[in-house]
Amino acid sequence: MQTSLVDRHAVERLLLLAGALRAGLIDALASGEGSSTDQVAGLAGTDPRATGIVLEALVADQLVERVSGGSVEALYRLTPLARAHLVDEGSKLERFRILHQVSKMRGWLELPEVIRTGRAAERSGVKRDLRTMVSAMGERDAAILDEIVECCFAYAGPIRTMLDVGGAVGHVARRFSRKGVRTSLLDRPEVLPVAQEFLGPEAGDIEMIGGDLTAGLPGGLFDLVYFGNVLHIYSPETNARVVREAFEITATGGTIAIQDYVSDRSPIAPMFAVNMLRSTDEGGVWSEAEHRRWLSEAGFVDATVVDLDCNRTQLVLARRPAGL
Ligand SMILES: C[S@@+](CC[C@H](N)C(=O)[O-])C[C@H]1O[C@@H](n2cnc3c(N)ncnc32)[C@H](O)[C@@H]1O
């Protein structure tokens, strides 16, 4: 059997799906129980010949099926597999994750220039799609989120209040809120409307704070200050400062939790570092010693690192000493 370094079919399938989603073909198919090429193209406003070619490729990949309707013209609809992954709310939905993966590819295509200059691709004109990125975060695997929440409670004990720093659409904050924790979320102001939309009626349960976490953290005292996949965007110097500021808003005896790719513990950290190289000026993956140093210099004690079972990243936990 011939072996290959790269699953080229997987790459093409990703691009095909993102193209069909962005062009509106998937939603056009989802709205009917069997539509002709012309009907799909009419609904999506796309070219019929191109639409037909893409529909046949989706059939070959078992994402679309032909419906036998006695008509000479083929009628198409989404397979249950495609509906579960691309349309229907539920644990399998990965619509935004697919779109985000392809958005990232724009930066990855600039990698030769990024390597040559050492500058992020976004600086050289590749625009970020913030809405897609934060919505993709909202599709994170429930098992990972459950594991994170469980580890935080196991370490911290009772948590009455928490701040989710860089909380995106509130997918983590919501899990704490559902457990009766009074929850606040900080993210960039332009992310908050996306979070409101994502959370629906539950948005009212979470205090939404717009701001720049590198310019300052909100006031207050929280039993848990949580950073999920945020500190890899910034330099060790910035992170040391942010962690010091986090100490000031952690209640005495309270907990700081950092979920991220710890460079010397996560097998996927080196590849993730390239992702940060192409997308940020100073981000990267940081070692266990660096995390421990930021925490101890800020005043936190009892630091511990948990290797998460569900996604090969880590949860770093530490405590503000009681009475300090
Ligand atoms: C990779 S997402 C992580 C989302 C979530 N915490 C999680 O772990 O699933 C990073 C989030 O941090 C936010 N963020 C990054 N830099 C920020 C800044 N300087 N101020 C506020 N939010 C920021 C982004 O908008 C985004 O929602």
Short mmCIF file of C-alpha atoms and ligand atoms in Angstrom, two decimals:
data_model
loop_
_atom_site.label_atom_id
_atom_site.label_comp_id
_atom_site.label_asym_id
_atom_site.label_seq_id
_atom_site.Cartn_x
_atom_site.Cartn_y
_atom_site.Cartn_z
CA MET A 1 0.00 0.00 0.00
CA GLN A 2 1.26 3.45 -0.88
CA THR A 3 1.82 5.68 2.11
CA SER A 4 1.71 9.46 2.04
CA LEU A 5 2.82 12.15 4.45
CA VAL A 6 -0.42 14.04 3.94
CA ASP A 7 -4.05 12.96 3.65
CA ARG A 8 -4.73 15.06 0.57
CA HIS A 9 -8.35 13.97 0.45
CA ALA A 10 -8.92 15.34 3.97
CA VAL A 11 -7.48 18.69 2.89
CA GLU A 12 -9.71 18.85 -0.18
CA ARG A 13 -12.78 17.74 1.79
CA LEU A 14 -12.17 20.55 4.30
CA LEU A 15 -11.94 23.14 1.51
CA LEU A 16 -14.94 21.69 -0.33
CA LEU A 17 -17.09 21.86 2.81
CA ALA A 18 -16.01 25.39 3.68
CA GLY A 19 -16.64 26.49 0.09
CA ALA A 20 -20.10 24.89 0.03
CA LEU A 21 -20.94 26.46 3.40
CA ARG A 22 -19.73 29.94 2.50
CA ALA A 23 -21.45 29.85 -0.91
CA GLY A 24 -24.74 28.92 0.76
CA LEU A 25 -25.13 25.47 -0.82
CA ILE A 26 -25.39 23.63 2.50
CA ASP A 27 -28.14 25.91 3.79
CA ALA A 28 -29.97 25.74 0.46
CA LEU A 29 -29.88 21.92 0.67
CA ALA A 30 -30.91 21.97 4.34
CA SER A 31 -34.07 23.88 3.54
CA GLY A 32 -35.50 21.15 1.30
CA GLU A 33 -36.23 17.43 1.28
CA GLY A 34 -34.90 16.98 -2.25
CA SER A 35 -33.84 19.82 -4.56
CA SER A 36 -32.58 19.90 -8.12
CA THR A 37 -29.28 21.51 -9.03
CA ASP A 38 -31.16 24.51 -10.43
CA GLN A 39 -33.23 24.87 -7.27
CA VAL A 40 -30.14 24.74 -5.04
CA ALA A 41 -28.32 27.21 -7.30
CA GLY A 42 -31.40 29.45 -7.38
CA LEU A 43 -31.68 29.52 -3.59
CA ALA A 44 -27.97 30.08 -3.04
CA GLY A 45 -27.54 32.49 -5.96
CA THR A 46 -24.76 30.37 -7.42
CA ASP A 47 -23.74 29.21 -10.90
CA PRO A 48 -25.72 26.04 -11.86
CA ARG A 49 -22.80 24.28 -13.57
CA ALA A 50 -20.45 24.88 -10.62
CA THR A 51 -23.22 23.93 -8.19
CA GLY A 52 -23.78 20.62 -10.01
CA ILE A 53 -20.10 19.73 -9.89
CA VAL A 54 -19.87 20.48 -6.17
CA LEU A 55 -23.08 18.55 -5.41
CA GLU A 56 -21.68 15.46 -7.13
CA ALA A 57 -18.43 15.75 -5.13
CA LEU A 58 -20.51 15.98 -1.94
CA VAL A 59 -22.45 12.88 -3.04
CA ALA A 60 -19.16 11.02 -3.58
CA ASP A 61 -18.16 12.01 -0.03
CA GLN A 62 -21.48 10.79 1.42
CA LEU A 63 -22.48 14.24 2.58
CA VAL A 64 -25.27 14.64 0.05
CA GLU A 65 -27.56 11.90 -1.30
CA ARG A 66 -29.69 11.66 -4.41
CA VAL A 67 -33.38 11.25 -3.72
CA SER A 68 -35.26 9.06 -6.15
CA GLY A 69 -38.35 11.07 -6.88
CA GLY A 70 -39.42 9.57 -10.19
CA SER A 71 -38.08 12.67 -11.87
CA VAL A 72 -35.44 12.47 -14.63
CA GLU A 73 -33.61 15.27 -12.90
CA ALA A 74 -31.52 14.29 -9.87
CA LEU A 75 -32.81 15.65 -6.58
CA TYR A 76 -30.32 16.20 -3.78
CA ARG A 77 -30.54 16.43 0.00
CA LEU A 78 -28.07 16.41 2.89
CA THR A 79 -27.29 13.03 4.46
CA PRO A 80 -27.95 12.62 8.21
CA LEU A 81 -24.15 12.75 8.67
CA ALA A 82 -23.91 16.15 6.99
CA ARG A 83 -26.94 17.50 8.87
CA ALA A 84 -25.46 16.50 12.23
CA HIS A 85 -22.07 18.06 11.51
CA LEU A 86 -23.07 21.13 9.52
CA VAL A 87 -26.62 22.19 10.37
CA ASP A 88 -28.32 20.77 13.44
CA GLU A 89 -27.56 22.08 16.93
CA GLY A 90 -25.88 19.35 18.94
CA SER A 91 -22.60 17.87 20.07
CA LYS A 92 -21.47 16.98 16.53
CA LEU A 93 -21.96 20.45 15.03
CA GLU A 94 -18.66 21.73 13.59
CA ARG A 95 -19.82 24.30 11.06
CA PHE A 96 -17.79 27.18 12.48
CA ARG A 97 -14.81 24.98 13.29
CA ILE A 98 -14.58 24.04 9.60
CA LEU A 99 -14.88 27.66 8.51
CA HIS A 100 -12.32 28.74 11.12
CA GLN A 101 -9.89 26.04 10.01
CA VAL A 102 -10.04 27.39 6.47
CA SER A 103 -9.73 31.02 7.65
CA LYS A 104 -6.53 29.98 9.40
CA MET A 105 -5.26 28.45 6.19
CA ARG A 106 -4.99 31.93 4.69
CA GLY A 107 -2.28 32.70 7.21
CA TRP A 108 -0.66 29.29 6.79
CA LEU A 109 -0.36 29.91 3.03
CA GLU A 110 1.82 32.91 3.89
CA LEU A 111 4.16 30.75 5.97
CA PRO A 112 7.21 31.10 3.69
CA GLU A 113 6.98 34.89 4.11
CA VAL A 114 6.30 34.55 7.84
CA ILE A 115 9.41 32.38 8.22
CA ARG A 116 11.47 34.80 6.13
CA THR A 117 10.38 37.95 7.99
CA GLY A 118 9.41 36.58 11.40
CA ARG A 119 6.22 38.66 11.16
CA ALA A 120 2.68 37.36 11.47
CA ALA A 121 0.74 36.87 8.23
CA GLU A 122 -2.07 39.08 9.55
CA ARG A 123 0.39 41.95 9.58
CA SER A 124 0.98 41.42 5.87
CA GLY A 125 -2.68 41.83 4.95
CA VAL A 126 -4.39 38.54 5.88
CA LYS A 127 -7.47 39.71 7.81
CA ARG A 128 -8.76 37.85 10.84
CA ASP A 129 -12.33 36.65 10.89
CA LEU A 130 -13.08 37.22 14.58
CA ARG A 131 -16.74 36.19 14.39
CA THR A 132 -15.92 32.82 12.84
CA MET A 133 -13.09 32.26 15.32
CA VAL A 134 -15.13 32.92 18.46
CA SER A 135 -18.12 30.98 17.08
CA ALA A 136 -15.79 28.03 16.43
CA MET A 137 -14.82 28.20 20.13
CA GLY A 138 -18.51 27.82 20.94
CA GLU A 139 -18.43 24.44 19.19
CA ARG A 140 -15.68 23.08 21.45
CA ASP A 141 -16.20 19.48 22.51
CA ALA A 142 -18.50 19.23 25.56
CA ALA A 143 -16.27 16.54 27.09
CA ILE A 144 -13.32 18.96 27.23
CA LEU A 145 -15.40 21.69 28.82
CA ASP A 146 -16.80 19.25 31.38
CA GLU A 147 -13.31 18.05 32.24
CA ILE A 148 -12.08 21.62 32.71
CA VAL A 149 -15.01 22.57 34.95
CA GLU A 150 -14.60 19.38 37.02
CA CYS A 151 -10.86 19.99 37.49
CA CYS A 152 -11.48 23.58 38.59
CA PHE A 153 -14.02 22.49 41.23
CA ALA A 154 -11.80 19.60 42.35
CA TYR A 155 -8.92 22.01 42.97
CA ALA A 156 -10.80 25.08 44.20
CA GLY A 157 -13.64 23.60 46.22
CA PRO A 158 -16.79 25.74 46.28
CA ILE A 159 -16.77 28.51 43.63
CA ARG A 160 -19.29 31.31 44.07
CA THR A 161 -17.91 33.79 41.55
CA MET A 162 -15.71 33.46 38.47
CA LEU A 163 -14.25 35.65 35.74
CA ASP A 164 -13.69 34.07 32.33
CA VAL A 165 -10.91 36.17 30.74
CA GLY A 166 -11.07 35.98 26.93
CA GLY A 167 -14.26 33.96 27.29
CA ALA A 168 -15.31 34.32 23.62
CA VAL A 169 -19.00 33.36 23.22
CA GLY A 170 -19.40 32.23 26.84
CA HIS A 171 -19.31 28.47 26.25
CA VAL A 172 -17.12 27.93 29.35
CA ALA A 173 -18.74 30.66 31.47
CA ARG A 174 -22.15 29.12 30.74
CA ARG A 175 -21.07 25.79 32.21
CA PHE A 176 -20.04 27.48 35.47
CA SER A 177 -23.20 29.57 35.49
CA ARG A 178 -25.32 26.42 35.13
CA LYS A 179 -23.66 25.16 38.31
CA GLY A 180 -24.83 28.22 40.21
CA VAL A 181 -21.60 30.24 39.92
CA ARG A 182 -22.04 34.02 39.50
CA THR A 183 -20.14 34.45 36.27
CA SER A 184 -18.50 37.35 34.46
CA LEU A 185 -16.91 37.27 31.02
CA LEU A 186 -14.30 39.64 29.60
CA ASP A 187 -13.66 39.82 25.87
CA ARG A 188 -13.17 42.38 23.14
CA PRO A 189 -16.27 44.62 22.78
CA GLU A 190 -16.94 43.37 19.23
CA VAL A 191 -17.17 39.78 20.50
CA LEU A 192 -19.93 40.48 23.05
CA PRO A 193 -22.85 40.69 20.56
CA VAL A 194 -21.75 37.32 19.13
CA ALA A 195 -21.73 35.92 22.67
CA GLN A 196 -25.23 37.32 23.34
CA GLU A 197 -26.50 35.64 20.18
CA PHE A 198 -24.77 32.34 21.01
CA LEU A 199 -26.04 32.23 24.60
CA GLY A 200 -29.61 33.28 23.87
CA PRO A 201 -31.65 33.66 27.09
CA GLU A 202 -28.68 32.43 29.17
CA ALA A 203 -26.78 35.61 28.23
CA GLY A 204 -28.74 37.32 31.01
CA ASP A 205 -27.06 35.03 33.56
CA ILE A 206 -23.54 36.19 32.65
CA GLU A 207 -22.10 39.64 33.23
CA MET A 208 -20.51 40.71 29.93
CA ILE A 209 -17.53 43.06 30.10
CA GLY A 210 -15.97 44.53 26.96
CA GLY A 211 -12.29 45.43 27.15
CA ASP A 212 -8.69 44.64 26.36
CA LEU A 213 -7.23 42.19 28.86
CA THR A 214 -3.71 43.46 28.20
CA ALA A 215 -4.80 47.00 29.16
CA GLY A 216 -6.27 45.90 32.48
CA LEU A 217 -8.59 43.36 34.07
CA PRO A 218 -11.99 44.35 35.47
CA GLY A 219 -12.28 45.23 39.13
CA GLY A 220 -13.80 42.81 41.62
CA LEU A 221 -12.85 39.78 43.64
CA PHE A 222 -13.48 36.36 42.12
CA ASP A 223 -13.20 32.87 43.61
CA LEU A 224 -11.92 31.73 40.21
CA VAL A 225 -10.11 33.72 37.52
CA TYR A 226 -9.97 31.59 34.39
CA PHE A 227 -7.81 32.03 31.25
CA GLY A 228 -8.64 29.54 28.49
CA ASN A 229 -6.43 29.60 25.39
CA VAL A 230 -5.55 33.23 25.90
CA LEU A 231 -1.99 33.43 27.18
CA HIS A 232 -0.62 31.76 24.03
CA ILE A 233 -1.57 34.94 22.14
CA TYR A 234 0.87 37.06 24.16
CA SER A 235 4.54 37.16 25.17
CA PRO A 236 5.87 35.79 28.47
CA GLU A 237 6.42 39.40 29.63
CA THR A 238 2.80 40.37 28.96
CA ASN A 239 1.57 37.15 30.55
CA ALA A 240 3.65 37.75 33.69
CA ARG A 241 2.03 41.18 34.03
CA VAL A 242 -1.50 39.90 33.35
CA VAL A 243 -1.07 37.10 35.91
CA ARG A 244 0.09 39.70 38.48
CA GLU A 245 -3.07 41.69 37.76
CA ALA A 246 -5.14 38.51 38.06
CA PHE A 247 -3.73 38.03 41.57
CA GLU A 248 -5.24 41.39 42.60
CA ILE A 249 -8.75 40.28 41.59
CA THR A 250 -8.55 36.74 42.95
CA ALA A 251 -10.26 36.44 46.34
CA THR A 252 -7.97 35.29 49.17
CA GLY A 253 -7.98 31.52 49.07
CA GLY A 254 -9.31 31.76 45.48
CA THR A 255 -7.96 30.08 42.37
CA ILE A 256 -6.41 31.02 39.06
CA ALA A 257 -6.78 28.48 36.23
CA ILE A 258 -4.95 28.62 32.90
CA GLN A 259 -5.91 26.17 30.18
CA ASP A 260 -3.36 26.09 27.38
CA TYR A 261 -0.69 24.19 25.43
CA VAL A 262 2.16 23.82 27.95
CA SER A 263 5.11 23.47 25.61
CA ASP A 264 6.99 20.70 27.39
CA ARG A 265 3.88 18.65 28.24
CA SER A 266 1.57 18.89 25.24
CA PRO A 267 2.53 16.77 22.20
CA ILE A 268 0.58 19.13 19.94
CA ALA A 269 2.19 22.32 21.29
CA PRO A 270 4.96 22.55 18.64
CA MET A 271 2.46 22.59 15.77
CA PHE A 272 0.26 25.03 17.67
CA ALA A 273 3.27 27.32 18.06
CA VAL A 274 3.41 27.62 14.26
CA ASN A 275 -0.23 28.64 14.31
CA MET A 276 0.65 31.45 16.73
CA LEU A 277 3.72 32.35 14.66
CA ARG A 278 1.57 32.94 11.60
CA SER A 279 -1.18 34.80 13.47
CA THR A 280 0.39 36.83 16.28
CA ASP A 281 3.44 39.03 16.78
CA GLU A 282 4.58 37.65 20.09
CA GLY A 283 2.43 34.62 20.91
CA GLY A 284 3.62 31.07 21.29
CA VAL A 285 3.58 28.11 23.61
CA TRP A 286 5.13 28.50 27.03
CA SER A 287 6.76 25.95 29.30
CA GLU A 288 5.63 24.62 32.65
CA ALA A 289 8.52 26.52 34.29
CA GLU A 290 7.37 29.78 32.67
CA HIS A 291 3.79 29.28 33.89
CA ARG A 292 5.05 28.45 37.39
CA ARG A 293 7.29 31.52 37.39
CA TRP A 294 4.45 33.92 36.40
CA LEU A 295 2.29 32.42 39.14
CA SER A 296 4.85 32.42 41.95
CA GLU A 297 6.12 35.93 41.11
CA ALA A 298 2.52 37.17 41.27
CA GLY A 299 2.08 35.60 44.74
CA PHE A 300 0.10 32.46 43.88
CA VAL A 301 1.00 29.22 45.68
CA ASP A 302 0.31 25.47 45.35
CA ALA A 303 0.67 25.49 41.55
CA THR A 304 -0.21 22.23 39.87
CA VAL A 305 -0.43 21.16 36.23
CA VAL A 306 -3.12 18.73 35.05
CA ASP A 307 -2.72 16.99 31.67
CA LEU A 308 -6.28 17.05 30.34
CA ASP A 309 -7.44 13.67 29.05
CA CYS A 310 -9.74 15.08 26.42
CA ASN A 311 -7.54 17.29 24.26
CA ARG A 312 -3.82 16.95 25.03
CA THR A 313 -3.57 20.43 26.58
CA GLN A 314 -3.01 21.36 30.21
CA LEU A 315 -4.82 23.08 33.04
CA VAL A 316 -2.49 25.01 35.32
CA LEU A 317 -4.03 25.79 38.70
CA ALA A 318 -2.78 27.86 41.64
CA ARG A 319 -4.17 29.51 44.71
CA ARG A 320 -4.01 32.97 46.27
CA PRO A 321 -3.04 32.21 49.86
CA ALA A 322 -5.79 32.62 52.41
CA GLY A 323 -5.37 35.82 54.41
CA LEU A 324 -3.13 37.54 51.81
C1 LIG B 1 -8.74 31.27 21.38
S1 LIG B 1 -10.09 32.11 22.04
C2 LIG B 1 -10.37 31.20 23.53
C3 LIG B 1 -11.80 31.19 23.94
C4 LIG B 1 -12.09 30.46 25.25
N1 LIG B 1 -11.44 31.09 26.37
C5 LIG B 1 -11.73 29.02 25.16
O1 LIG B 1 -10.73 28.61 25.74
O2 LIG B 1 -12.44 28.26 24.48
C6 LIG B 1 -9.31 33.58 22.65
C7 LIG B 1 -10.32 34.60 23.12
O3 LIG B 1 -9.61 35.64 23.79
C8 LIG B 1 -10.07 36.89 23.32
N2 LIG B 1 -8.99 37.87 23.44
C9 LIG B 1 -7.76 37.80 22.89
N3 LIG B 1 -7.05 38.87 23.19
C10 LIG B 1 -7.84 39.66 23.95
C11 LIG B 1 -7.67 40.93 24.56
N4 LIG B 1 -6.52 41.59 24.44
N5 LIG B 1 -8.67 41.43 25.29
C12 LIG B 1 -9.85 40.76 25.41
N6 LIG B 1 -10.08 39.56 24.85
C13 LIG B 1 -9.08 39.02 24.12
C14 LIG B 1 -10.47 36.63 21.89
O4 LIG B 1 -11.38 37.62 21.39
C15 LIG B 1 -11.09 35.25 21.98
O5 LIG B 1 -12.44 35.30 22.30
#
